[in-house]
Each structure stands twice: as structure tokens, then as C-alpha cells.
Coordinates of C-alpha atoms and ligand atoms in Angstrom, one line a residue:
X1 CA 8.8 -1.3 -18.0
X2 CA 12.3 -2.8 -18.0
X3 CA 12.9 -6.0 -15.9
X4 CA 15.1 -4.4 -13.2
X5 CA 13.8 -3.6 -9.8
X6 CA 11.6 -0.5 -10.3
X7 CA 13.4 2.7 -9.2
X8 CA 11.6 5.8 -8.1
X9 CA 12.9 9.3 -7.4
X10 CA 10.9 11.3 -4.8
X11 CA 11.4 15.0 -4.4
X12 CA 10.4 16.2 -0.9
X13 CA 11.1 12.7 0.5
X14 CA 11.8 14.0 4.0
X15 CA 8.4 15.7 4.2
X16 CA 5.1 14.4 5.7
X17 CA 3.7 12.8 2.6
X18 CA 7.0 12.2 0.8
X19 CA 8.4 10.1 3.6
X20 CA 5.2 7.9 3.8
X21 CA 5.4 7.5 0.0
X22 CA 9.0 6.4 0.3
X23 CA 8.3 3.9 3.0
X24 CA 5.3 2.4 1.2
X25 CA 7.2 2.1 -2.1
X26 CA 10.1 0.4 -0.3
X27 CA 7.6 -2.0 1.2
X28 CA 6.4 -2.8 -2.3
X29 CA 9.8 -3.6 -3.6
X30 CA 10.9 -0.3 -5.2
X31 CA 14.3 1.2 -4.9
X32 CA 13.9 4.7 -3.7
X33 CA 16.0 7.8 -4.2
X34 CA 14.8 10.6 -1.9
X35 CA 15.7 14.2 -2.6
X36 CA 15.0 17.1 -0.1
X37 CA 16.6 20.4 0.8
X38 CA 15.2 20.0 4.3
X39 CA 13.7 23.5 4.3
X40 CA 10.4 22.1 5.7
X41 CA 11.3 18.4 5.7
X42 CA 13.1 16.6 8.5
X43 CA 15.6 13.7 8.3
X44 CA 13.9 12.3 11.3
X45 CA 11.1 11.3 9.0
X46 CA 13.4 9.1 6.9
X47 CA 16.1 8.0 9.4
X48 CA 14.5 4.6 9.8
X49 CA 14.8 3.9 6.0
X50 CA 18.6 4.0 5.9
X51 CA 19.2 0.3 6.0
X52 CA 16.8 -0.3 3.1
X53 CA 17.2 0.3 -0.7
X54 CA 16.9 4.0 0.0
X55 CA 19.4 6.7 -1.0
X56 CA 19.0 10.2 0.3
X57 CA 20.3 13.3 -1.6
X58 CA 20.2 16.7 0.1
X59 CA 19.5 19.0 -2.8
X60 CA 17.3 21.9 -3.8
X61 CA 15.4 20.8 -6.8
X62 CA 15.0 24.2 -8.2
X63 CA 18.6 23.5 -9.5
X64 CA 19.5 20.8 -12.0
X65 CA 18.8 17.3 -10.7
X66 CA 21.4 14.7 -11.6
X67 CA 20.7 11.0 -10.9
X68 CA 22.9 8.2 -12.0
X69 CA 21.4 5.1 -13.6
X70 CA 17.8 4.2 -14.6
X71 CA 14.7 5.8 -13.1
X72 CA 11.2 4.5 -13.7
X73 CA 9.1 7.0 -11.8
X74 CA 9.7 10.6 -10.7
X75 CA 7.3 11.8 -7.9
X76 CA 7.6 15.5 -7.5
X77 CA 6.5 16.2 -3.9
X78 CA 8.9 19.0 -2.9
X79 CA 7.1 22.1 -1.7
X80 CA 6.2 24.0 1.4
X81 CA 2.6 23.0 1.9
X82 CA 1.1 24.7 5.0
X83 CA -0.2 28.2 4.9
X84 CA 2.4 29.3 7.5
X85 CA 5.2 27.7 5.6
X86 CA 4.4 29.2 2.3
X87 CA 3.8 32.7 3.8
X88 CA 7.3 32.4 5.3
X89 CA 8.8 31.0 2.2
X90 CA 6.9 32.7 -0.6
X91 CA 9.7 32.9 -3.2
X92 CA 10.9 29.4 -2.5
X93 CA 7.3 28.1 -2.9
X94 CA 7.0 29.8 -6.3
X95 CA 10.4 28.5 -7.3
X96 CA 9.9 24.9 -6.3
X97 CA 6.5 24.8 -8.0
X98 CA 7.8 26.4 -11.2
X99 CA 11.6 25.7 -11.5
X100 CA 11.5 22.6 -9.4
X101 CA 8.7 21.1 -11.5
X102 CA 10.6 22.0 -14.7
X103 CA 13.7 20.2 -13.4
X104 CA 11.7 17.1 -12.2
X105 CA 10.0 16.9 -15.5
X106 CA 13.3 17.2 -17.3
X107 CA 14.6 14.3 -15.2
X108 CA 11.5 12.2 -16.1
X109 CA 11.9 13.0 -19.8
X110 CA 15.6 12.2 -19.8
X111 CA 15.1 8.9 -18.0
X112 CA 11.8 8.0 -19.9
X113 CA 10.2 7.7 -16.5
X114 CA 6.6 8.2 -15.5
X115 CA 6.0 11.5 -13.7
X116 CA 3.5 12.3 -10.9
X117 CA 3.1 15.8 -9.5
X118 CA 1.6 16.6 -6.1
X119 CA -1.0 19.2 -6.9
X120 CA -3.6 20.4 -4.5
X121 CA -7.2 21.3 -3.8
X122 CA -5.8 24.9 -3.6
X123 CA -6.0 25.0 -7.4
X124 CA -9.8 25.4 -6.8
X125 CA -9.1 28.4 -4.5
X126 CA -12.2 29.5 -2.5
X127 CA -14.5 27.3 -4.6
X128 CA -17.8 28.4 -6.2
X129 CA -18.6 24.8 -7.1
X130 CA -19.2 22.3 -4.3
X131 CA -18.0 19.5 -4.0
X132 CA -15.1 20.1 -6.3
X133 CA -14.8 18.0 -9.5
X134 CA -11.6 17.9 -11.5
X135 CA -13.5 19.8 -14.3
X136 CA -13.8 22.9 -12.1
X137 CA -11.3 25.7 -13.0
X138 CA -11.2 27.3 -9.6
X139 CA -11.6 30.7 -7.9
X140 CA -8.0 31.8 -7.0
X141 CA -6.8 35.2 -6.1
X142 CA -3.3 35.4 -7.7
X143 CA -2.2 38.4 -5.7
X144 CA -3.4 37.3 -2.2
X145 CA -1.1 35.7 0.3
X146 CA -2.1 32.2 -0.7
X147 CA -1.4 33.0 -4.4
X148 CA 2.2 32.0 -4.1
X149 CA 1.2 28.4 -3.5
X150 CA -2.0 28.2 -5.5
X151 CA -0.5 29.8 -8.6
X152 CA 2.7 27.7 -8.3
X153 CA 0.7 24.6 -8.3
X154 CA -1.5 25.8 -11.2
X155 CA 1.7 26.6 -13.1
X156 CA 3.1 23.2 -12.2
X157 CA 0.0 21.5 -13.6
X158 CA 0.3 23.5 -16.8
X159 CA 4.0 22.7 -17.1
X160 CA 3.2 19.0 -16.5
X161 CA 0.6 18.9 -19.3
X162 CA 3.0 20.7 -21.6
X163 CA 5.7 18.0 -21.0
X164 CA 3.0 15.4 -21.6
X165 CA 1.6 17.0 -24.8
X166 CA 4.9 18.3 -26.3
X167 CA 7.4 15.7 -25.1
X168 CA 5.1 12.7 -24.7
X169 CA 6.1 12.2 -21.0
X170 CA 3.5 9.9 -19.2
X171 CA 2.4 12.3 -16.5
X172 CA -0.1 12.1 -13.7
X173 CA -1.5 15.0 -11.6
X174 CA -2.9 14.3 -8.1
X175 CA -4.9 17.0 -6.5
X176 CA -4.5 16.4 -2.8
X177 CA -7.1 17.5 -0.4
X178 CA -6.5 18.1 3.3
X179 CA -4.5 15.1 4.7
X180 CA -3.3 14.4 8.2
X181 CA -1.3 11.8 10.1
X182 CA 2.0 11.1 11.9
X183 CA 5.1 13.1 10.7
X184 CA 3.2 16.4 10.3
X185 CA 5.1 19.1 12.1
X186 CA 3.3 20.2 15.3
X187 CA 4.1 23.8 14.5
X188 CA 3.4 23.8 10.8
X189 CA 0.2 25.8 11.4
X190 CA -2.3 23.4 9.8
X191 CA -5.5 22.8 11.7
X192 CA -5.0 19.2 12.8
X193 CA -1.4 19.4 14.2
X194 CA -2.2 22.8 15.7
X195 CA -5.3 21.6 17.5
X196 CA -3.6 18.3 18.7
X197 CA -0.5 20.2 20.0
X198 CA -2.7 22.8 21.8
X199 CA -5.0 20.2 23.2
X200 CA -2.2 18.0 24.5
X201 CA -0.7 21.0 26.2
X202 CA -4.1 22.1 27.6
X203 CA -3.7 25.4 25.8
X204 CA -6.4 27.4 24.1
X205 CA -7.4 25.8 20.8
X206 CA -7.3 28.5 18.1
X207 CA -10.2 28.4 15.7
X208 CA -9.9 30.9 12.9
X209 CA -13.1 32.9 12.0
X210 CA -16.4 31.4 13.1
X211 CA -15.1 27.9 12.7
X212 CA -18.0 27.2 10.3
X213 CA -15.7 26.9 7.3
X214 CA -15.4 23.3 6.2
X215 CA -12.7 20.9 5.3
X216 CA -12.6 17.1 4.5
X217 CA -9.7 15.3 6.2
X218 CA -8.0 12.2 4.7
X219 CA -5.7 9.9 6.6
X220 CA -2.2 9.6 5.2
X221 CA -2.4 5.8 4.5
X222 CA -5.5 6.2 2.4
X223 CA -3.9 9.1 0.4
X224 CA -0.6 7.1 -0.2
X225 CA -2.7 4.1 -1.4
X226 CA -4.4 6.3 -3.9
X227 CA -1.1 7.8 -5.2
X228 CA 0.4 4.4 -5.7
X229 CA -2.6 3.3 -7.7
X230 CA -2.4 6.5 -9.8
X231 CA 1.2 5.7 -10.6
X232 CA -0.1 2.8 -12.8
X233 CA -3.3 4.3 -14.0
X234 CA -3.9 4.9 -17.7
X235 CA -4.7 8.6 -17.4
X236 CA -2.9 11.9 -17.7
X237 CA -5.8 14.0 -16.4
X238 CA -5.9 15.4 -12.9
X239 CA -7.3 13.1 -10.2
X240 CA -8.7 14.4 -6.8
X241 CA -7.6 12.3 -3.8
X242 CA -9.1 13.1 -0.5
X243 CA -11.8 12.0 1.9
X244 CA -15.3 13.4 1.1
X245 CA -16.3 13.3 4.8
X246 CA -16.8 17.1 5.3
X247 CA -16.9 18.8 8.6
X248 CA -16.6 22.3 10.1
X249 CA -13.3 23.4 11.6
X250 CA -15.1 23.9 14.9
X251 CA -16.3 20.3 14.9
X252 CA -12.8 18.9 14.3
X253 CA -11.4 21.1 17.1
X254 CA -14.1 19.8 19.5
X255 CA -13.4 16.2 18.4
X256 CA -9.7 16.6 19.1
X257 CA -10.3 18.1 22.5
X258 CA -12.6 15.2 23.4
X259 CA -10.3 12.5 22.1
X260 CA -7.2 13.9 23.9
X261 CA -9.2 14.3 27.2
X262 CA -8.0 17.9 27.2
X263 CA -9.2 20.8 29.4
X264 CA -8.5 23.2 26.5
X265 CA -11.2 25.7 25.4
X266 CA -11.9 27.0 22.0
X267 CA -10.8 30.6 21.3
X268 CA -11.7 32.4 18.1
X269 CA -9.1 34.3 16.0
X270 CA -9.3 36.3 12.8
X271 CA -9.9 34.3 9.6
X272 CA -6.8 34.4 7.4
X273 CA -7.1 36.2 4.0
X274 CA -8.8 34.2 1.3
X275 CA -9.3 31.2 3.6
X276 CA -11.6 28.9 1.6
X277 CA -15.1 28.7 3.1
X278 CA -15.8 25.1 2.0
X279 CA -13.9 22.2 0.6
X280 CA -14.9 18.7 -0.3
X281 CA -13.5 16.4 -3.0
X282 CA -15.7 14.8 -5.6
X283 CA -13.8 11.5 -5.8
X284 CA -15.9 9.9 -8.6
X285 CA -12.9 9.9 -11.0
X286 CA -10.6 8.2 -8.4
X287 CA -13.3 5.6 -7.6
X288 CA -13.8 4.8 -11.3
X289 CA -10.3 4.9 -12.5
X290 CA -8.4 3.6 -9.5
X291 CA -11.0 1.6 -7.7
X292 CA -10.0 3.8 -4.7
X293 CA -11.8 5.3 -1.8
X294 CA -10.7 6.2 1.7
X295 CA -11.1 3.5 4.3
X296 CA -9.8 5.0 7.6
X297 CA -12.5 6.7 9.7
X298 CA -11.7 10.1 11.2
X299 CA -11.5 8.8 14.8
X300 CA -9.2 5.9 13.9
X301 CA -6.8 8.2 12.0
X302 CA -6.9 10.8 14.8
X303 CA -6.1 8.1 17.4
X304 CA -2.8 7.3 15.5
X305 CA -2.0 10.9 14.9
X306 CA -2.6 11.9 18.6
X307 CA -0.4 9.0 19.7
X308 CA 2.4 10.2 17.4
X309 CA 2.2 13.8 18.8
X310 CA 2.1 12.5 22.4
X311 CA 5.4 10.8 21.8
X312 CA 6.9 13.7 19.8
X313 CA 6.0 16.2 22.5
X314 CA 6.8 13.8 25.4
X315 CA 3.3 14.1 26.8
X316 CA 2.1 10.7 28.1
X317 CA -1.3 9.6 29.1
X318 CA -0.4 9.4 32.8
X319 CA -2.1 12.7 33.7
X320 CA -5.4 11.4 32.3
X321 CA -8.1 9.5 34.3
X322 CA -7.6 5.8 34.1
X323 CA -10.8 5.1 32.3
X324 CA -9.9 7.3 29.2
Ligands
UDP1 N1 -7.4 26.8 11.2 C1 -7.8 27.2 12.4 N2 -6.9 27.2 13.4 C2 -5.6 26.9 13.3 C3 -5.2 26.5 12.0 C4 -6.1 26.5 11.0 O1 -9.0 27.4 12.6 O2 -4.9 27.0 14.3 C5 -8.4 26.8 10.1 C6 -8.0 27.5 8.8 O3 -8.3 28.9 8.9 C7 -8.8 26.8 7.8 C8 -8.8 25.4 8.3 O4 -8.5 25.4 9.7 O5 -10.1 27.3 7.6 C9 -7.8 24.4 7.6 O6 -6.6 25.1 7.7 P1 -5.2 24.4 7.3 O7 -4.1 25.4 7.5 O8 -5.1 23.1 8.0 O9 -5.3 24.0 5.7 P2 -6.0 24.8 4.5 O10 -7.1 23.8 4.2 O11 -6.5 26.1 4.9 O12 -5.0 24.8 3.5

């Protein structure tokens, strides 16, 4: 790498993960250029970065991306990422996974930058192998409602490997499993923010299906640490990042109700189409290649996340008994 201060372009920088990545890379001495069209991102997530070596460009990366000056890394994070968002924005989801990935790869090629794509455990679909290793090809319904996201990300991985093999771009693929933490949108529809929002308001907590389907939840700081390690890793193969601690959705709902001291009750709603029945990352590759594994226990991560949503929703602790 050249001897100037490393410079990274992050698409989706105003989103949940993108904004944490931007902040961590600034802390580590990078100059950061953040791009976002704010369709699901929020400038409030990056407002505190303005006085640092951070430039924000409001732009839809399905169109040509022009960046002045050198770029050492391109991190392509732009995409709707919650089931509600990609059901509301199906065409945009397909476009940013396909056209947006093409533009971001084109930028990396032009600048001779390293490239990292945010892929997803959704490439495994409703998995028939458990836990999921990177060698598993997945069980995805291309024409179901989740297909717009799953297939966009599968296409994005294929496009990334084509730029690696044909153009020699040094590319990395991170398959992100369920991640939670501050800066998720309370209404984005994902389980953790939905349950915390409902519990803090003492509303019914909506468990879909029987609640026996499983997920494995990773705290945001662990995920970001893994991504930063992957940026430097000598691999172009996909790497799973997530927390292997698997639990049922009913169990996480109950945990959140207990931790918020809520009077909410569980209510059971229909299971969305093609909702995966199980999900747990095999992180052997990340452990071996990156020396990485998650460190933040669920209750510690939930404590920070609940505190964030309390502030965001303006719901203090005053209504709770003193000993909680
Ligand atoms: N879920 C739920 N209630 C909600 C939101 C989600 O029971 O209000 C379930 C959903 O059906 C899935 C799991 O929680 O089985 C995780 O959903 P999420 O949208 O967070 O992410 P996914 O892993 O499905 O992409």
C-alpha cells in the first residue's frame, strides 16, 4: 500500500453497520468517504463524524460512482437489509446488489483498491446443512418474497469473484449473520429492535410462527472487528462472521422482556414465507484465518442496545422499580 493515510470508501455509510464501520476505521486512522442515498440509512447515524476525516456524499450507488483522489479500500455495504425493507423496496434491493456492486467493483478496479462486499447468511436460504459452513451452496427460493435480497447477494458474490478472477481485484466476501446493536431502526422489522421497541412500550411482543425457529445474534462491535481483520486477510473466499450462540426466537423475546422489566406478553403471528427454520454460523474459517471470534455475551450486547432504544424512544427507567 502507498504511504499516504489509508482512505476507504464505504457505501451504505449512514446505515447500521456502515456507520459503525466508518467510526471504527476513523478511530484506526483511516480517512473515510461515506456514500449513502439515505433510503434506509439515516444521517443521524453519522452526524457525530463530521468534524473528523470523514466526507459524506449523498448518492445512489446504482449509478456511476466518481471519487476524486486515491482510494485504498472500497467497502460495499449499501443495501436494504431487513425483511420489511426489502419487501418494500424489492427493485432497489435487486439494483443495489447487482448494479451497485458492479459500480463499487468498478471503483475498486479503477483505484486499484481492495474490495469488501457485505454478503449475508441469506445466501444459505432455509439451510439444509447446520451449522452453515462457507462450502454450503444454500437452499434459496428465487421467486419467493425474500428472493430479491437473497439472489441479489448471491449475484453480488458472483460478480465479486468475476472481478477477482478476470480483473485481478483483491476482493473479500463477508457473509454476515444476524447482528444487532445501537443504530438499528426501531421499526426496521427485525426481531431484536422490534422486540425491544415493543417491550419498552409494554406492547405485545410479536413472535412469528411458533417461535421455535432459531437465530444466532452477534453484537455489532464483534462484527466490525471481524470485518476490519478481513480487510487485511490473505483470502478471496467467503468468510462467515457471526456469533454461533444459537437460540430460539421465543427465547430472545423472553430475554428482552425480562431485561427491560416490561409487562409485555408474547403474541404469536403467522410465520413469514420462506422464513429460515435454523441459522448458526460455522466460524472455523474466521477463527483460523483472522484469529477472530465474538467476545460480547448476549446480555451485555442487549444492555447497550436497550439503553440506545430507551434514549431514542424517550423512555427512561423512571417507571421501573428501583431495584431493577
Ligand atoms: N421475528 C419475529 N417477530 C418479529 C420480527 C421477526 O418473530 O417481530 C422472527 C422472524 O420471523 C425470524 C426471526 O425473528 O424467524 C429473525 O427475523 P429478522 O427479521 O430479525 O431476521 P432474519 O434472520 O429473518 O433475516
